[in-house]
């Protein structure tokens, strides 16, 4: 994480916090009043703390989905469907051992977010590269995903 890197003098670690904030503001402007994508993100983040996936992984998955599923489809009545979409997207990422960084090489960036041209032209960075290189980490991620899927199923059935 960027917080763990010591940067002396006036050199700062690369951060995307401003771009992320602009992205979420842009989505909020396009979304209906009862949009719950932030609730989806908060629920996932709280469930995933114990599941072994970082909150950054969840934020990245949600950002990719927000960029492909219209904001009007993130309303209160769509909550469980979007939660399932998040899990399906993560499932596909685990199968491929690939989760692309949201800002690098993303050609579908909203116009409000201005990034250096090198970002847009760059090859996407695989946030799951460690799963490619370490079969044990990949197997552990699958176990954690299955446990999370079971928890979500119980939540849907039993409330």
C-alpha atoms as a PDB file:
ATOM      1  CA  UNK A   1       0.000   0.000   0.000  1.00  0.00           C
ATOM      2  CA  UNK A   2       1.119   3.544  -0.548  1.00  0.00           C
ATOM      3  CA  UNK A   3       0.815   4.237   3.178  1.00  0.00           C
ATOM      4  CA  UNK A   4       3.521   1.669   3.904  1.00  0.00           C
ATOM      5  CA  UNK A   5       6.107   3.279   1.620  1.00  0.00           C
ATOM      6  CA  UNK A   6       8.486   5.773   3.237  1.00  0.00           C
ATOM      7  CA  UNK A   7       9.068   8.683   0.905  1.00  0.00           C
ATOM      8  CA  UNK A   8      11.741  11.160   1.989  1.00  0.00           C
ATOM      9  CA  UNK A   9      11.808  14.901   1.308  1.00  0.00           C
ATOM     10  CA  UNK A  10       9.185  16.139  -1.142  1.00  0.00           C
ATOM     11  CA  UNK A  11       8.753  12.927  -3.120  1.00  0.00           C
ATOM     12  CA  UNK A  12       5.320  11.362  -2.737  1.00  0.00           C
ATOM     13  CA  UNK A  13       4.094   7.924  -3.620  1.00  0.00           C
ATOM     14  CA  UNK A  14       1.741   7.689  -6.625  1.00  0.00           C
ATOM     15  CA  UNK A  15      -1.882   8.042  -5.555  1.00  0.00           C
ATOM     16  CA  UNK A  16      -5.176   7.948  -7.390  1.00  0.00           C
ATOM     17  CA  UNK A  17      -7.311   9.314  -4.559  1.00  0.00           C
ATOM     18  CA  UNK A  18      -8.252  12.505  -6.414  1.00  0.00           C
ATOM     19  CA  UNK A  19      -9.145  10.598  -9.592  1.00  0.00           C
ATOM     20  CA  UNK A  20     -11.163   8.076  -7.548  1.00  0.00           C
ATOM     21  CA  UNK A  21     -13.058  10.864  -5.775  1.00  0.00           C
ATOM     22  CA  UNK A  22     -13.792  12.547  -9.120  1.00  0.00           C
ATOM     23  CA  UNK A  23     -14.980   9.233 -10.553  1.00  0.00           C
ATOM     24  CA  UNK A  24     -17.405   8.617  -7.675  1.00  0.00           C
ATOM     25  CA  UNK A  25     -18.674  12.225  -7.858  1.00  0.00           C
ATOM     26  CA  UNK A  26     -19.225  11.828 -11.603  1.00  0.00           C
ATOM     27  CA  UNK A  27     -21.182   8.592 -11.010  1.00  0.00           C
ATOM     28  CA  UNK A  28     -23.224  10.225  -8.240  1.00  0.00           C
ATOM     29  CA  UNK A  29     -24.272  13.050 -10.592  1.00  0.00           C
ATOM     30  CA  UNK A  30     -25.494  10.521 -13.170  1.00  0.00           C
ATOM     31  CA  UNK A  31     -27.266   8.250 -10.710  1.00  0.00           C
ATOM     32  CA  UNK A  32     -30.832   8.364  -9.394  1.00  0.00           C
ATOM     33  CA  UNK A  33     -31.413   9.520  -5.814  1.00  0.00           C
ATOM     34  CA  UNK A  34     -31.735   6.018  -4.359  1.00  0.00           C
ATOM     35  CA  UNK A  35     -28.479   4.743  -5.874  1.00  0.00           C
ATOM     36  CA  UNK A  36     -26.711   2.285  -3.647  1.00  0.00           C
ATOM     37  CA  UNK A  37     -23.327   1.628  -5.238  1.00  0.00           C
ATOM     38  CA  UNK A  38     -21.575   3.156  -2.230  1.00  0.00           C
ATOM     39  CA  UNK A  39     -23.645   0.941   0.057  1.00  0.00           C
ATOM     40  CA  UNK A  40     -22.630  -2.022  -2.097  1.00  0.00           C
ATOM     41  CA  UNK A  41     -19.010  -1.016  -1.769  1.00  0.00           C
ATOM     42  CA  UNK A  42     -19.300  -0.538   2.010  1.00  0.00           C
ATOM     43  CA  UNK A  43     -21.051  -3.888   2.494  1.00  0.00           C
ATOM     44  CA  UNK A  44     -18.454  -5.685   0.404  1.00  0.00           C
ATOM     45  CA  UNK A  45     -15.592  -3.949   2.177  1.00  0.00           C
ATOM     46  CA  UNK A  46     -16.929  -4.845   5.614  1.00  0.00           C
ATOM     47  CA  UNK A  47     -17.548  -8.484   4.655  1.00  0.00           C
ATOM     48  CA  UNK A  48     -14.206  -8.771   2.937  1.00  0.00           C
ATOM     49  CA  UNK A  49     -12.038  -7.561   5.761  1.00  0.00           C
ATOM     50  CA  UNK A  50     -12.138 -11.083   7.129  1.00  0.00           C
ATOM     51  CA  UNK A  51     -12.227 -12.722   3.692  1.00  0.00           C
ATOM     52  CA  UNK A  52      -8.671 -11.762   2.759  1.00  0.00           C
ATOM     53  CA  UNK A  53      -9.486  -9.452  -0.162  1.00  0.00           C
ATOM     54  CA  UNK A  54      -8.352  -5.861   0.195  1.00  0.00           C
ATOM     55  CA  UNK A  55     -10.806  -2.991   0.178  1.00  0.00           C
ATOM     56  CA  UNK A  56      -8.857  -1.689  -2.839  1.00  0.00           C
ATOM     57  CA  UNK A  57      -9.760  -4.894  -4.722  1.00  0.00           C
ATOM     58  CA  UNK A  58     -13.448  -4.295  -4.015  1.00  0.00           C
ATOM     59  CA  UNK A  59     -13.269  -0.636  -4.894  1.00  0.00           C
ATOM     60  CA  UNK A  60     -11.585  -1.534  -8.186  1.00  0.00           C
ATOM     61  CA  UNK A  61     -14.233  -4.151  -9.015  1.00  0.00           C
ATOM     62  CA  UNK A  62     -17.065  -1.726  -8.209  1.00  0.00           C
ATOM     63  CA  UNK A  63     -15.428   1.033 -10.267  1.00  0.00           C
ATOM     64  CA  UNK A  64     -15.132  -1.295 -13.277  1.00  0.00           C
ATOM     65  CA  UNK A  65     -18.802  -2.243 -12.923  1.00  0.00           C
ATOM     66  CA  UNK A  66     -19.899   1.368 -12.463  1.00  0.00           C
ATOM     67  CA  UNK A  67     -18.139   2.097 -15.716  1.00  0.00           C
ATOM     68  CA  UNK A  68     -20.101  -0.626 -17.554  1.00  0.00           C
ATOM     69  CA  UNK A  69     -23.488  -0.901 -15.784  1.00  0.00           C
ATOM     70  CA  UNK A  70     -25.573   2.284 -16.128  1.00  0.00           C
ATOM     71  CA  UNK A  71     -25.937   4.303 -12.901  1.00  0.00           C
ATOM     72  CA  UNK A  72     -29.720   3.950 -13.198  1.00  0.00           C
ATOM     73  CA  UNK A  73     -29.268   0.215 -12.531  1.00  0.00           C
ATOM     74  CA  UNK A  74     -27.730   0.796  -9.096  1.00  0.00           C
ATOM     75  CA  UNK A  75     -30.977   1.697  -7.359  1.00  0.00           C
ATOM     76  CA  UNK A  76     -32.328   0.350  -4.103  1.00  0.00           C
ATOM     77  CA  UNK A  77     -34.288  -2.428  -5.815  1.00  0.00           C
ATOM     78  CA  UNK A  78     -31.245  -3.577  -7.774  1.00  0.00           C
ATOM     79  CA  UNK A  79     -29.002  -3.996  -4.730  1.00  0.00           C
ATOM     80  CA  UNK A  80     -28.878  -7.802  -4.662  1.00  0.00           C
ATOM     81  CA  UNK A  81     -28.391  -7.997  -8.424  1.00  0.00           C
ATOM     82  CA  UNK A  82     -25.453  -5.586  -8.248  1.00  0.00           C
ATOM     83  CA  UNK A  83     -23.970  -7.501  -5.331  1.00  0.00           C
ATOM     84  CA  UNK A  84     -24.199 -10.629  -7.467  1.00  0.00           C
ATOM     85  CA  UNK A  85     -22.594  -8.743 -10.373  1.00  0.00           C
ATOM     86  CA  UNK A  86     -19.705  -7.821  -8.095  1.00  0.00           C
ATOM     87  CA  UNK A  87     -19.237 -11.442  -7.094  1.00  0.00           C
ATOM     88  CA  UNK A  88     -19.462 -12.618 -10.725  1.00  0.00           C
ATOM     89  CA  UNK A  89     -16.901 -10.051 -11.802  1.00  0.00           C
ATOM     90  CA  UNK A  90     -14.550 -11.113  -9.006  1.00  0.00           C
ATOM     91  CA  UNK A  91     -15.113 -14.766  -9.940  1.00  0.00           C
ATOM     92  CA  UNK A  92     -14.039 -14.024 -13.510  1.00  0.00           C
ATOM     93  CA  UNK A  93     -10.995 -12.118 -12.284  1.00  0.00           C
ATOM     94  CA  UNK A  94      -9.965 -15.057 -10.106  1.00  0.00           C
ATOM     95  CA  UNK A  95     -10.434 -17.477 -12.999  1.00  0.00           C
ATOM     96  CA  UNK A  96      -8.272 -15.327 -15.263  1.00  0.00           C
ATOM     97  CA  UNK A  97      -5.909 -14.366 -12.422  1.00  0.00           C
ATOM     98  CA  UNK A  98      -6.342 -10.805 -13.639  1.00  0.00           C
ATOM     99  CA  UNK A  99      -7.851  -7.643 -12.184  1.00  0.00           C
ATOM    100  CA  UNK A 100      -6.887  -4.586 -14.196  1.00  0.00           C
ATOM    101  CA  UNK A 101      -6.019  -1.373 -12.416  1.00  0.00           C
ATOM    102  CA  UNK A 102      -8.914   0.985 -13.051  1.00  0.00           C
ATOM    103  CA  UNK A 103      -6.980   4.005 -14.322  1.00  0.00           C
ATOM    104  CA  UNK A 104      -4.196   2.476 -16.443  1.00  0.00           C
ATOM    105  CA  UNK A 105      -5.240   1.766 -20.011  1.00  0.00           C
ATOM    106  CA  UNK A 106      -8.922   2.403 -19.322  1.00  0.00           C
ATOM    107  CA  UNK A 107     -10.371   3.841 -22.512  1.00  0.00           C
ATOM    108  CA  UNK A 108     -13.832   4.331 -20.956  1.00  0.00           C
ATOM    109  CA  UNK A 109     -12.813   6.979 -18.446  1.00  0.00           C
ATOM    110  CA  UNK A 110     -15.439   9.694 -17.872  1.00  0.00           C
ATOM    111  CA  UNK A 111     -14.487  13.025 -19.441  1.00  0.00           C
ATOM    112  CA  UNK A 112     -14.391  14.724 -16.020  1.00  0.00           C
ATOM    113  CA  UNK A 113     -11.325  12.714 -15.091  1.00  0.00           C
ATOM    114  CA  UNK A 114      -8.246  14.021 -16.799  1.00  0.00           C
ATOM    115  CA  UNK A 115      -5.264  11.716 -16.543  1.00  0.00           C
ATOM    116  CA  UNK A 116      -1.876  11.947 -18.223  1.00  0.00           C
ATOM    117  CA  UNK A 117      -1.969  10.545 -21.760  1.00  0.00           C
ATOM    118  CA  UNK A 118       0.590   7.912 -20.719  1.00  0.00           C
ATOM    119  CA  UNK A 119      -1.983   6.454 -18.285  1.00  0.00           C
ATOM    120  CA  UNK A 120      -4.595   6.047 -20.969  1.00  0.00           C
ATOM    121  CA  UNK A 121      -2.146   4.546 -23.469  1.00  0.00           C
ATOM    122  CA  UNK A 122      -0.457   2.261 -20.936  1.00  0.00           C
ATOM    123  CA  UNK A 123      -1.029  -1.462 -20.700  1.00  0.00           C
ATOM    124  CA  UNK A 124      -3.356  -2.168 -17.780  1.00  0.00           C
ATOM    125  CA  UNK A 125      -1.578  -3.229 -14.618  1.00  0.00           C
ATOM    126  CA  UNK A 126      -2.731  -6.622 -13.310  1.00  0.00           C
ATOM    127  CA  UNK A 127      -3.509  -6.212  -9.617  1.00  0.00           C
ATOM    128  CA  UNK A 128      -3.735 -10.024  -9.364  1.00  0.00           C
ATOM    129  CA  UNK A 129      -0.233 -10.637 -10.744  1.00  0.00           C
ATOM    130  CA  UNK A 130       0.653 -12.302  -7.437  1.00  0.00           C
ATOM    131  CA  UNK A 131      -1.959 -14.994  -8.206  1.00  0.00           C
ATOM    132  CA  UNK A 132      -0.255 -15.722 -11.525  1.00  0.00           C
ATOM    133  CA  UNK A 133       3.106 -16.138  -9.833  1.00  0.00           C
ATOM    134  CA  UNK A 134       1.990 -18.002  -6.699  1.00  0.00           C
ATOM    135  CA  UNK A 135      -0.356 -21.019  -7.068  1.00  0.00           C
ATOM    136  CA  UNK A 136      -0.775 -21.232  -3.284  1.00  0.00           C
ATOM    137  CA  UNK A 137      -1.988 -17.619  -3.162  1.00  0.00           C
ATOM    138  CA  UNK A 138      -4.404 -18.369  -6.006  1.00  0.00           C
ATOM    139  CA  UNK A 139      -5.792 -21.419  -4.188  1.00  0.00           C
ATOM    140  CA  UNK A 140      -6.156 -19.348  -0.999  1.00  0.00           C
ATOM    141  CA  UNK A 141      -7.983 -16.601  -2.914  1.00  0.00           C
ATOM    142  CA  UNK A 142     -10.409 -19.221  -4.315  1.00  0.00           C
ATOM    143  CA  UNK A 143     -11.105 -20.566  -0.806  1.00  0.00           C
ATOM    144  CA  UNK A 144     -11.716 -17.052   0.489  1.00  0.00           C
ATOM    145  CA  UNK A 145     -14.006 -16.306  -2.452  1.00  0.00           C
ATOM    146  CA  UNK A 146     -16.035 -19.481  -1.839  1.00  0.00           C
ATOM    147  CA  UNK A 147     -16.375 -18.648   1.866  1.00  0.00           C
ATOM    148  CA  UNK A 148     -17.560 -15.170   0.955  1.00  0.00           C
ATOM    149  CA  UNK A 149     -20.012 -16.552  -1.597  1.00  0.00           C
ATOM    150  CA  UNK A 150     -21.419 -18.859   1.112  1.00  0.00           C
ATOM    151  CA  UNK A 151     -21.803 -15.894   3.487  1.00  0.00           C
ATOM    152  CA  UNK A 152     -23.645 -13.892   0.840  1.00  0.00           C
ATOM    153  CA  UNK A 153     -25.918 -16.822   0.055  1.00  0.00           C
ATOM    154  CA  UNK A 154     -26.775 -17.180   3.756  1.00  0.00           C
ATOM    155  CA  UNK A 155     -27.385 -13.432   3.929  1.00  0.00           C
ATOM    156  CA  UNK A 156     -29.785 -13.629   0.987  1.00  0.00           C
ATOM    157  CA  UNK A 157     -31.642 -16.640   2.358  1.00  0.00           C
ATOM    158  CA  UNK A 158     -31.733 -15.873   6.068  1.00  0.00           C
ATOM    159  CA  UNK A 159     -31.341 -12.092   6.063  1.00  0.00           C
END
